[in-house]
Short mmCIF file of C-alpha atoms in Angstrom, two decimals:
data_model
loop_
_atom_site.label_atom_id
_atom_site.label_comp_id
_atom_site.label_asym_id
_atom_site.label_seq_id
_atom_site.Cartn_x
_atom_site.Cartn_y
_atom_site.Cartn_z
CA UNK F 4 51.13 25.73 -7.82
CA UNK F 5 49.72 25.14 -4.30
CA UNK F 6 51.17 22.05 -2.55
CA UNK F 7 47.34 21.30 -1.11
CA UNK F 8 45.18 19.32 -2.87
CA UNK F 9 42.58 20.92 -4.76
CA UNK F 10 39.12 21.48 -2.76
CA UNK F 11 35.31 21.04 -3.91
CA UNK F 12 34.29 23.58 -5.69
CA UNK F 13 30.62 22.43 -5.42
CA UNK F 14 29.70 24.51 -2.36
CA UNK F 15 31.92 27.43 -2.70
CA UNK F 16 29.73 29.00 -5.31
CA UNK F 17 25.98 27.32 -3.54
CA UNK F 18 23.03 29.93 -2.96
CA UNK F 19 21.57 33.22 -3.39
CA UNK F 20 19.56 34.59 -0.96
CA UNK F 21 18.37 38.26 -0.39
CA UNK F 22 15.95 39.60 2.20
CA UNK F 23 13.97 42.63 4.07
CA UNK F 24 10.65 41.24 5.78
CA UNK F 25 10.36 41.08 9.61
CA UNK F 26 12.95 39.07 11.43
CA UNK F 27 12.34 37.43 14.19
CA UNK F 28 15.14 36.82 17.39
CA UNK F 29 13.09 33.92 18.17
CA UNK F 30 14.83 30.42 19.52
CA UNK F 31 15.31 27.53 17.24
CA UNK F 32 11.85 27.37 15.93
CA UNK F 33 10.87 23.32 16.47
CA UNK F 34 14.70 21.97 16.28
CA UNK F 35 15.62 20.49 19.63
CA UNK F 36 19.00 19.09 18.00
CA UNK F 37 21.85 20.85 16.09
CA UNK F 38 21.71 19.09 11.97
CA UNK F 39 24.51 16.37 12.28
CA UNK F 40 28.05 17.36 11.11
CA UNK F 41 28.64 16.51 7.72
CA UNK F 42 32.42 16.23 8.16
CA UNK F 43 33.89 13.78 11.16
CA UNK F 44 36.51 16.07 11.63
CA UNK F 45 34.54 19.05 12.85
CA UNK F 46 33.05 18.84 16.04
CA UNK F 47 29.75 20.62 16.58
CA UNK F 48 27.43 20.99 19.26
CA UNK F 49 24.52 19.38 20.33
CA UNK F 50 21.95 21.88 20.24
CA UNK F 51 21.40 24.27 17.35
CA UNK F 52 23.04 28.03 18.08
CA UNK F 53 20.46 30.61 19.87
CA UNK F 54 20.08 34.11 17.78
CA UNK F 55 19.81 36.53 20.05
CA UNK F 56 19.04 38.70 16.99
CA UNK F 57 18.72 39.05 12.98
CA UNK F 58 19.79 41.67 10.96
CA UNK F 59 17.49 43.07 7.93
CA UNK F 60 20.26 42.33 4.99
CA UNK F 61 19.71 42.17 1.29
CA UNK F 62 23.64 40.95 1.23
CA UNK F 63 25.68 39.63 4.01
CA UNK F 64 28.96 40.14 1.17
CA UNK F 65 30.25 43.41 3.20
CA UNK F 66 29.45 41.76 7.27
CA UNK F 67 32.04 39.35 8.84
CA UNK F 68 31.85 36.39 9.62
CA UNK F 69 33.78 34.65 12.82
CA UNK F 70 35.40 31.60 10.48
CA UNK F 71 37.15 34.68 8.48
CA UNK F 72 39.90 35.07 10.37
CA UNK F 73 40.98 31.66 10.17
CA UNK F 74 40.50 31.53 6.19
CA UNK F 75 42.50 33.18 3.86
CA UNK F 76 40.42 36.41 1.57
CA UNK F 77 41.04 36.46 -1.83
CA UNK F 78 43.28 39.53 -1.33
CA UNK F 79 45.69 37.11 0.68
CA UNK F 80 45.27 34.47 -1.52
CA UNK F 81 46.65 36.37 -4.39
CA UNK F 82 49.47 37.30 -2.61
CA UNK F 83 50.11 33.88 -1.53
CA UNK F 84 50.33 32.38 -4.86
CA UNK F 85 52.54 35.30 -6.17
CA UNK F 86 54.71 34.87 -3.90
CA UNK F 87 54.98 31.28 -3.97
CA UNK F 88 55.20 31.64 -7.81
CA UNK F 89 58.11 34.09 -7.58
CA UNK F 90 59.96 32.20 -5.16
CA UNK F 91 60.05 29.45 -7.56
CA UNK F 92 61.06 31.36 -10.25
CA UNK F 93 63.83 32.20 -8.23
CA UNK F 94 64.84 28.94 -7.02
CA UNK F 95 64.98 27.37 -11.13
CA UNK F 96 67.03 30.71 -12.18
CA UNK F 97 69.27 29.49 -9.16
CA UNK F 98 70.03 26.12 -11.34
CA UNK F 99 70.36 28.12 -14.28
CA UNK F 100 66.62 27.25 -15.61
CA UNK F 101 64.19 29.77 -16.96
CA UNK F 102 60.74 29.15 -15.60
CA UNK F 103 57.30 30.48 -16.10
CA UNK F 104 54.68 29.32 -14.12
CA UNK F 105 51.53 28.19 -15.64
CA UNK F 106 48.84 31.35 -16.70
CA UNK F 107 45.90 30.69 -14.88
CA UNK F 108 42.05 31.76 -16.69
CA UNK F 109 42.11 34.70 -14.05
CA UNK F 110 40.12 34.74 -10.99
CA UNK F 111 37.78 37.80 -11.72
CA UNK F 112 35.47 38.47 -8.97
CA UNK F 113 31.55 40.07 -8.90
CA UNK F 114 31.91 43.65 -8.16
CA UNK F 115 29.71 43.12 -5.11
CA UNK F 116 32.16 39.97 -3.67
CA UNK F 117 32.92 40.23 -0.13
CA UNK F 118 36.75 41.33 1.05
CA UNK F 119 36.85 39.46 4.59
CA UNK F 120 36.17 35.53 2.38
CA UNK F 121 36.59 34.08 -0.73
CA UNK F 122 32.55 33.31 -1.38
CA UNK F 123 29.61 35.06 -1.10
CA UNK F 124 28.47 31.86 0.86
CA UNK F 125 25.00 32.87 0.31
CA UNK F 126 25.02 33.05 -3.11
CA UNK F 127 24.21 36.20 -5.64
CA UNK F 128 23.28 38.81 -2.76
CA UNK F 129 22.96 42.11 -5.08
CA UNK F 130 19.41 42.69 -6.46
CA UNK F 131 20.63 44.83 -9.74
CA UNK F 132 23.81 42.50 -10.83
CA UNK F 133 20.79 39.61 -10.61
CA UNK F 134 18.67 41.64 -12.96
CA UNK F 135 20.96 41.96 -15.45
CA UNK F 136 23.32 39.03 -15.15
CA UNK F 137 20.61 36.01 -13.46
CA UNK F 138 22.63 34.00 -11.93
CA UNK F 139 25.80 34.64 -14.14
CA UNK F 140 29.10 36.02 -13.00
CA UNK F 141 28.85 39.24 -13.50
CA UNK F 142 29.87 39.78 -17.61
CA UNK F 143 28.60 36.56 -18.34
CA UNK F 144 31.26 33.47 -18.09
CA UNK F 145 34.62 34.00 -19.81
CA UNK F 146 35.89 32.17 -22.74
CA UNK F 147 37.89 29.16 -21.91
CA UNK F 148 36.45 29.50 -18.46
CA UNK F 149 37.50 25.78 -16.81
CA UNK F 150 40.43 25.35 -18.97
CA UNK F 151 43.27 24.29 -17.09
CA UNK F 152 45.87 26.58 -16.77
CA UNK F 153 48.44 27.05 -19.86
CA UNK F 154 52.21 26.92 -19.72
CA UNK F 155 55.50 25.91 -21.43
CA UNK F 156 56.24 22.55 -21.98
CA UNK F 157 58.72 21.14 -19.14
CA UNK F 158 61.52 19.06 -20.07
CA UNK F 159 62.69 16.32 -17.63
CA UNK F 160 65.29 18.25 -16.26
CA UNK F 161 63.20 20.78 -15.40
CA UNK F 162 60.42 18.36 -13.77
CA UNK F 163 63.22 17.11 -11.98
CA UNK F 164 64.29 20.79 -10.60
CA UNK F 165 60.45 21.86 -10.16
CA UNK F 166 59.30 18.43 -7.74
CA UNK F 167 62.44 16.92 -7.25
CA UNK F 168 61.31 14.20 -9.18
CA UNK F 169 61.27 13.38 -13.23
CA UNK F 170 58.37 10.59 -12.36
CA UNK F 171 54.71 12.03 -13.99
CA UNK F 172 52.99 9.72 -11.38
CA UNK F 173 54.40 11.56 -8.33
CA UNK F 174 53.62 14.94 -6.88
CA UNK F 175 57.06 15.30 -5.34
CA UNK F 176 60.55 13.43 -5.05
CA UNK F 177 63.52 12.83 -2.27
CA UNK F 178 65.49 15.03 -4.62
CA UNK F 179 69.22 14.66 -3.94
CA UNK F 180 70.49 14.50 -7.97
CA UNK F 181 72.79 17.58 -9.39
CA UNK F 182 71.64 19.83 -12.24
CA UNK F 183 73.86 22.52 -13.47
CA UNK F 184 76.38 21.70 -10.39
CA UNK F 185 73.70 22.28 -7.70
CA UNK F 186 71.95 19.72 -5.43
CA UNK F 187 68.14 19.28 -6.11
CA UNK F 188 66.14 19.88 -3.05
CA UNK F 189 63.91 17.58 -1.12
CA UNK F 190 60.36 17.91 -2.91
CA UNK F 191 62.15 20.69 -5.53
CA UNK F 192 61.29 24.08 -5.95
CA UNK F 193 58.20 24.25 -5.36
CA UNK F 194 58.87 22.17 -1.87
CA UNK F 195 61.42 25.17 -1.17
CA UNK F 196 58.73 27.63 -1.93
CA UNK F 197 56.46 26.26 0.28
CA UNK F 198 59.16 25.94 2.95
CA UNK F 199 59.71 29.67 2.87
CA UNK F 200 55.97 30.18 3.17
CA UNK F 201 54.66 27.55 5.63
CA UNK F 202 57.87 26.47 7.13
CA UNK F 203 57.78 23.12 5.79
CA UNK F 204 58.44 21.56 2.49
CA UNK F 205 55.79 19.24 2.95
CA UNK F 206 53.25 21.90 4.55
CA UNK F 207 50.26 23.30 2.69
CA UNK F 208 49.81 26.28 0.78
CA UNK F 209 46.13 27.90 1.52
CA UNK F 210 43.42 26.91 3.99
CA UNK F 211 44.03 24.34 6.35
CA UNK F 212 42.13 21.09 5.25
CA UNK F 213 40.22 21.65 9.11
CA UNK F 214 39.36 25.22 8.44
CA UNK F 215 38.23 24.00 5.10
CA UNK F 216 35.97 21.55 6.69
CA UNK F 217 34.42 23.98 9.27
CA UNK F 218 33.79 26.06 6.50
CA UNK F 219 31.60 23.80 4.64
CA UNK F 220 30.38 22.23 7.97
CA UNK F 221 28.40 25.26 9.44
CA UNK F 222 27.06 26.11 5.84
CA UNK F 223 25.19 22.87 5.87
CA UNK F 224 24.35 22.77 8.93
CA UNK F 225 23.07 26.53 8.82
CA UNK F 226 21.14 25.78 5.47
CA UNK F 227 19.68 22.94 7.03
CA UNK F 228 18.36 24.38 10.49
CA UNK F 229 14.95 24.79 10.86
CA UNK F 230 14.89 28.55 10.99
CA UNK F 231 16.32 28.40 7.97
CA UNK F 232 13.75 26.10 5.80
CA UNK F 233 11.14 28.07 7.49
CA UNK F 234 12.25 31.23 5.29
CA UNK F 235 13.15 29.01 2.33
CA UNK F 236 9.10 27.96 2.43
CA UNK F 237 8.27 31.29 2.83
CA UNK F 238 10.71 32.03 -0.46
CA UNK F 239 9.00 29.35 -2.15
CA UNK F 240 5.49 30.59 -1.87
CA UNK F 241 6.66 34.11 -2.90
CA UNK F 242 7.76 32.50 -5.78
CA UNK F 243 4.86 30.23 -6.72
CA UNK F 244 2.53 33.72 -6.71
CA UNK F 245 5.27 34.96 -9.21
CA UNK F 246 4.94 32.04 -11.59
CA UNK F 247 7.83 30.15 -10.44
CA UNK F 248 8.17 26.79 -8.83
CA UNK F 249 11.67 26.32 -6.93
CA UNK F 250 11.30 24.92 -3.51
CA UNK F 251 13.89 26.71 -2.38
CA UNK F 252 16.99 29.26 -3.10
CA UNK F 253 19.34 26.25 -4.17
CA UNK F 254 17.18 24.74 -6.76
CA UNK F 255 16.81 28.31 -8.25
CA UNK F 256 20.33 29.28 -8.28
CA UNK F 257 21.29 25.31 -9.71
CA UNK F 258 18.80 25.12 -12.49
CA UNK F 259 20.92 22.84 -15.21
CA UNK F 260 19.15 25.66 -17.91
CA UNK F 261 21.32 28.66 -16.94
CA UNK F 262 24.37 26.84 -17.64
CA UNK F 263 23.98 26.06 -21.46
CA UNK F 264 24.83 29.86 -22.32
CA UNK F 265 27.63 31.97 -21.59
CA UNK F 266 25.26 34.92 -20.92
CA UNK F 267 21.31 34.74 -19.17
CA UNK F 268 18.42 34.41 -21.42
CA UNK F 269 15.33 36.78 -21.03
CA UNK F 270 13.92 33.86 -18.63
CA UNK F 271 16.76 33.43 -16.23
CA UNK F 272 16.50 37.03 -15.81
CA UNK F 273 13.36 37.13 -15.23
CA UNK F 274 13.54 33.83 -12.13
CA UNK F 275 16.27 35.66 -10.77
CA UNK F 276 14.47 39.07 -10.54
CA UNK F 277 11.72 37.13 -8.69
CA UNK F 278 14.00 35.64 -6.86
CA UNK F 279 15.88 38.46 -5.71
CA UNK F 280 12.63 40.35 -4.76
CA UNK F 281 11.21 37.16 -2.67
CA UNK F 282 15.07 37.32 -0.58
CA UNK F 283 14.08 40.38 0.28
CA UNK F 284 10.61 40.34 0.88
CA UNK F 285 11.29 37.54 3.60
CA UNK F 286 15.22 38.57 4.84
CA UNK F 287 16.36 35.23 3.89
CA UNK F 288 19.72 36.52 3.75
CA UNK F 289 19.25 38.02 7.35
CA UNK F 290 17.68 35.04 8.64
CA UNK F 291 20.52 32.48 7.02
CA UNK F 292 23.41 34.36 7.99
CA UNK F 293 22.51 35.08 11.25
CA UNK F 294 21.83 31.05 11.91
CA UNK F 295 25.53 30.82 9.93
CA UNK F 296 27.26 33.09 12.36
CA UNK F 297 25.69 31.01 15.26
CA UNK F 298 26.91 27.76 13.67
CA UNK F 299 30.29 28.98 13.11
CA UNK F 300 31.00 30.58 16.76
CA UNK F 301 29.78 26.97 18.32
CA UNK F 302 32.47 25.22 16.06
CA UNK F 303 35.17 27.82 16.52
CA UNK F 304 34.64 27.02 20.37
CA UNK F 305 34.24 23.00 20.02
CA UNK F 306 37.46 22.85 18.05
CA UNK F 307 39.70 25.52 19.97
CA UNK F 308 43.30 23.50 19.02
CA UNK F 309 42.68 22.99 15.55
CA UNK F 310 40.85 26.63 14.77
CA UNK F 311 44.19 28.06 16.17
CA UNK F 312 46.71 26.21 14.07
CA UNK F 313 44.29 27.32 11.10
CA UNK F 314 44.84 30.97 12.14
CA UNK F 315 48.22 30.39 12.87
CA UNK F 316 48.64 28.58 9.20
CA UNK F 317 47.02 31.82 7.32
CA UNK F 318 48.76 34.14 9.79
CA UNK F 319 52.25 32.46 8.96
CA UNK F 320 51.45 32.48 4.86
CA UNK F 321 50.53 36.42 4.58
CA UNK F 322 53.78 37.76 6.84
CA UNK F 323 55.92 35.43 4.45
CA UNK F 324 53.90 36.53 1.18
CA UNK F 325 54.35 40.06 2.19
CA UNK F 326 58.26 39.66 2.76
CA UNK F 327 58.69 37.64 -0.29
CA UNK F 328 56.91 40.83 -2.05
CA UNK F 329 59.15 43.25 -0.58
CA UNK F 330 62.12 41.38 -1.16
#
């Protein structure tokens, strides 16, 4: 029950790329200008990032990446919401309501996920999970996978305790009406859960909506620099000569006929084998996440104020998480 907006979920779970041929530290082969931001917010610089080398990778999942710190990991996400969960709990028990949050579908993870982010960025990075899941999760998709979350039905009285409001068409009230001989407060419980873990009612719980934008900001930009689409031709080629025509990583990982099954059929696995073999063949992995890393330390230095109240926001959420837990 996060108080922040829900984000795109479009590029979160974009690309696979692999790689292993011969990388090159070369400059920004033909760009003479950084691709434009895709976000106002996020300032970027002029000139595309210089790599003063790139790393032979068939996964970038267990290397950093300087935007981590400012972004919570799934490890602190969890924490996050069970603690904001509990403290609500808490808070309706205090009114003499019994509350259980809503079950969410689970939030199982590819064995091969990275620890420092949420997403692989690069898309499915591990050549054996490709050959026997395509471009799957890993187990093939669970039942009831999009479903929104379930829970009990909440009467009024409870809505009113929860958001401080009864009214369906708001996402939070002024509060101020008694239940049970105790004051409502200002956005409810879930404002006074937040409170504890941001240190405002009305703050956010998760990324900051900046960090969030940096994020997807330097993943365009990175898939869109010309080093970049130089290794995604050289991908496509490699898999032309293996009967396959995807001009690039994207289309292969997107094609609309993987998602009609809950589990790959014999030709997904078979594109995604190719696939996996033509990552590695021309370190597109290497080459992309190199040009990411560049991207992200330029934008981490254009937007100094706003990077450190991101760090400062995921900083401030994990100490309180982690007292909530022990307390």
């Amino acid at each position: 029950m996060s108080s922040r907006p829900a984000r795109s979920a479009v590029m979160l779970t974009l690309l696979p790329l692999l790689l292993a041929g011969c990388a090159s530290a070369a400059g920004p082969a033909g760009a003479d200008a950084a691709p434009p931001s895709p976000r106002e917010s996020v300032r970027t610089a002029a000139a595309p990032p210089a790599v003063a080398a790139t790393p032979q990778l068939d996964s970038a999942n267990d290397r950093p990446l300087p935007l981590d710190p400012y972004l919570l990991n799934a490890e602190q996400q969890a924490a996050v919401e069970k603690a904001q969960q509990k403290l609500i709990v808490r808070c309706m028990a205090s009114f003499g309501l019994t509350y259980t949050p809503p079950s969410g579908s689970g939030g199982r993870r590819d064995s091969d996920a990275p620890t420092t982010r949420v997403d692989s960025r690069y898309g499915h990075q591990s050549a054996a999970l490709m050959a026997k899941w395509g471009y799957h999760p890993e187990g093939g998709v669970p039942a009831g996978a999009g479903a929104k979350p379930s829970g009990p039905s909440v009467s009024p009285e409870m809505e009113l305790v929860l958001r401080g409001t009864a009214d369906a068409a708001a996402r939070a009230g002024s509060g101020g009406r008694e239940v049970n001989g105790r004051k409502v407060p200002e956005r409810g419980c879930i404002g006074e859960a937040v409170k504890e873990l941001t240190g405002a009612a009305e703050g956010g719980i998760g990324d900051t909506q900046f960090a969030d934008d940096a994020k997807f900001t330097t993943l365009e930009q990175s898939r869109n620099d010309a080093r970049t689409q130089a290794v995604f031709r050289r991908w496509s080629q490699c898999m032309k000569d293996a009967g396959f025509d995807y001009p690039d990583p994207l289309a292969a990982l997107g094609d609309p006929q993987w998602r009609k099954a809950p589990l790959p059929t014999p030709q997904e696995l078979k594109v995604a084998t190719a696939d996996a073999a033509c990552r590695h063949a021309h370190n597109v992995v290497g080459v992309w996440y190199a040009v990411d890393a560049g991207y992200q330390q330029q934008v981490i230095a254009a937007n100094a104020a706003a990077m450190a109240e991101a760090r400062t926001a995921v900083e401030t959420q994990v100490r309180a998480a982690a007292r909530v837990a022990a307390g």
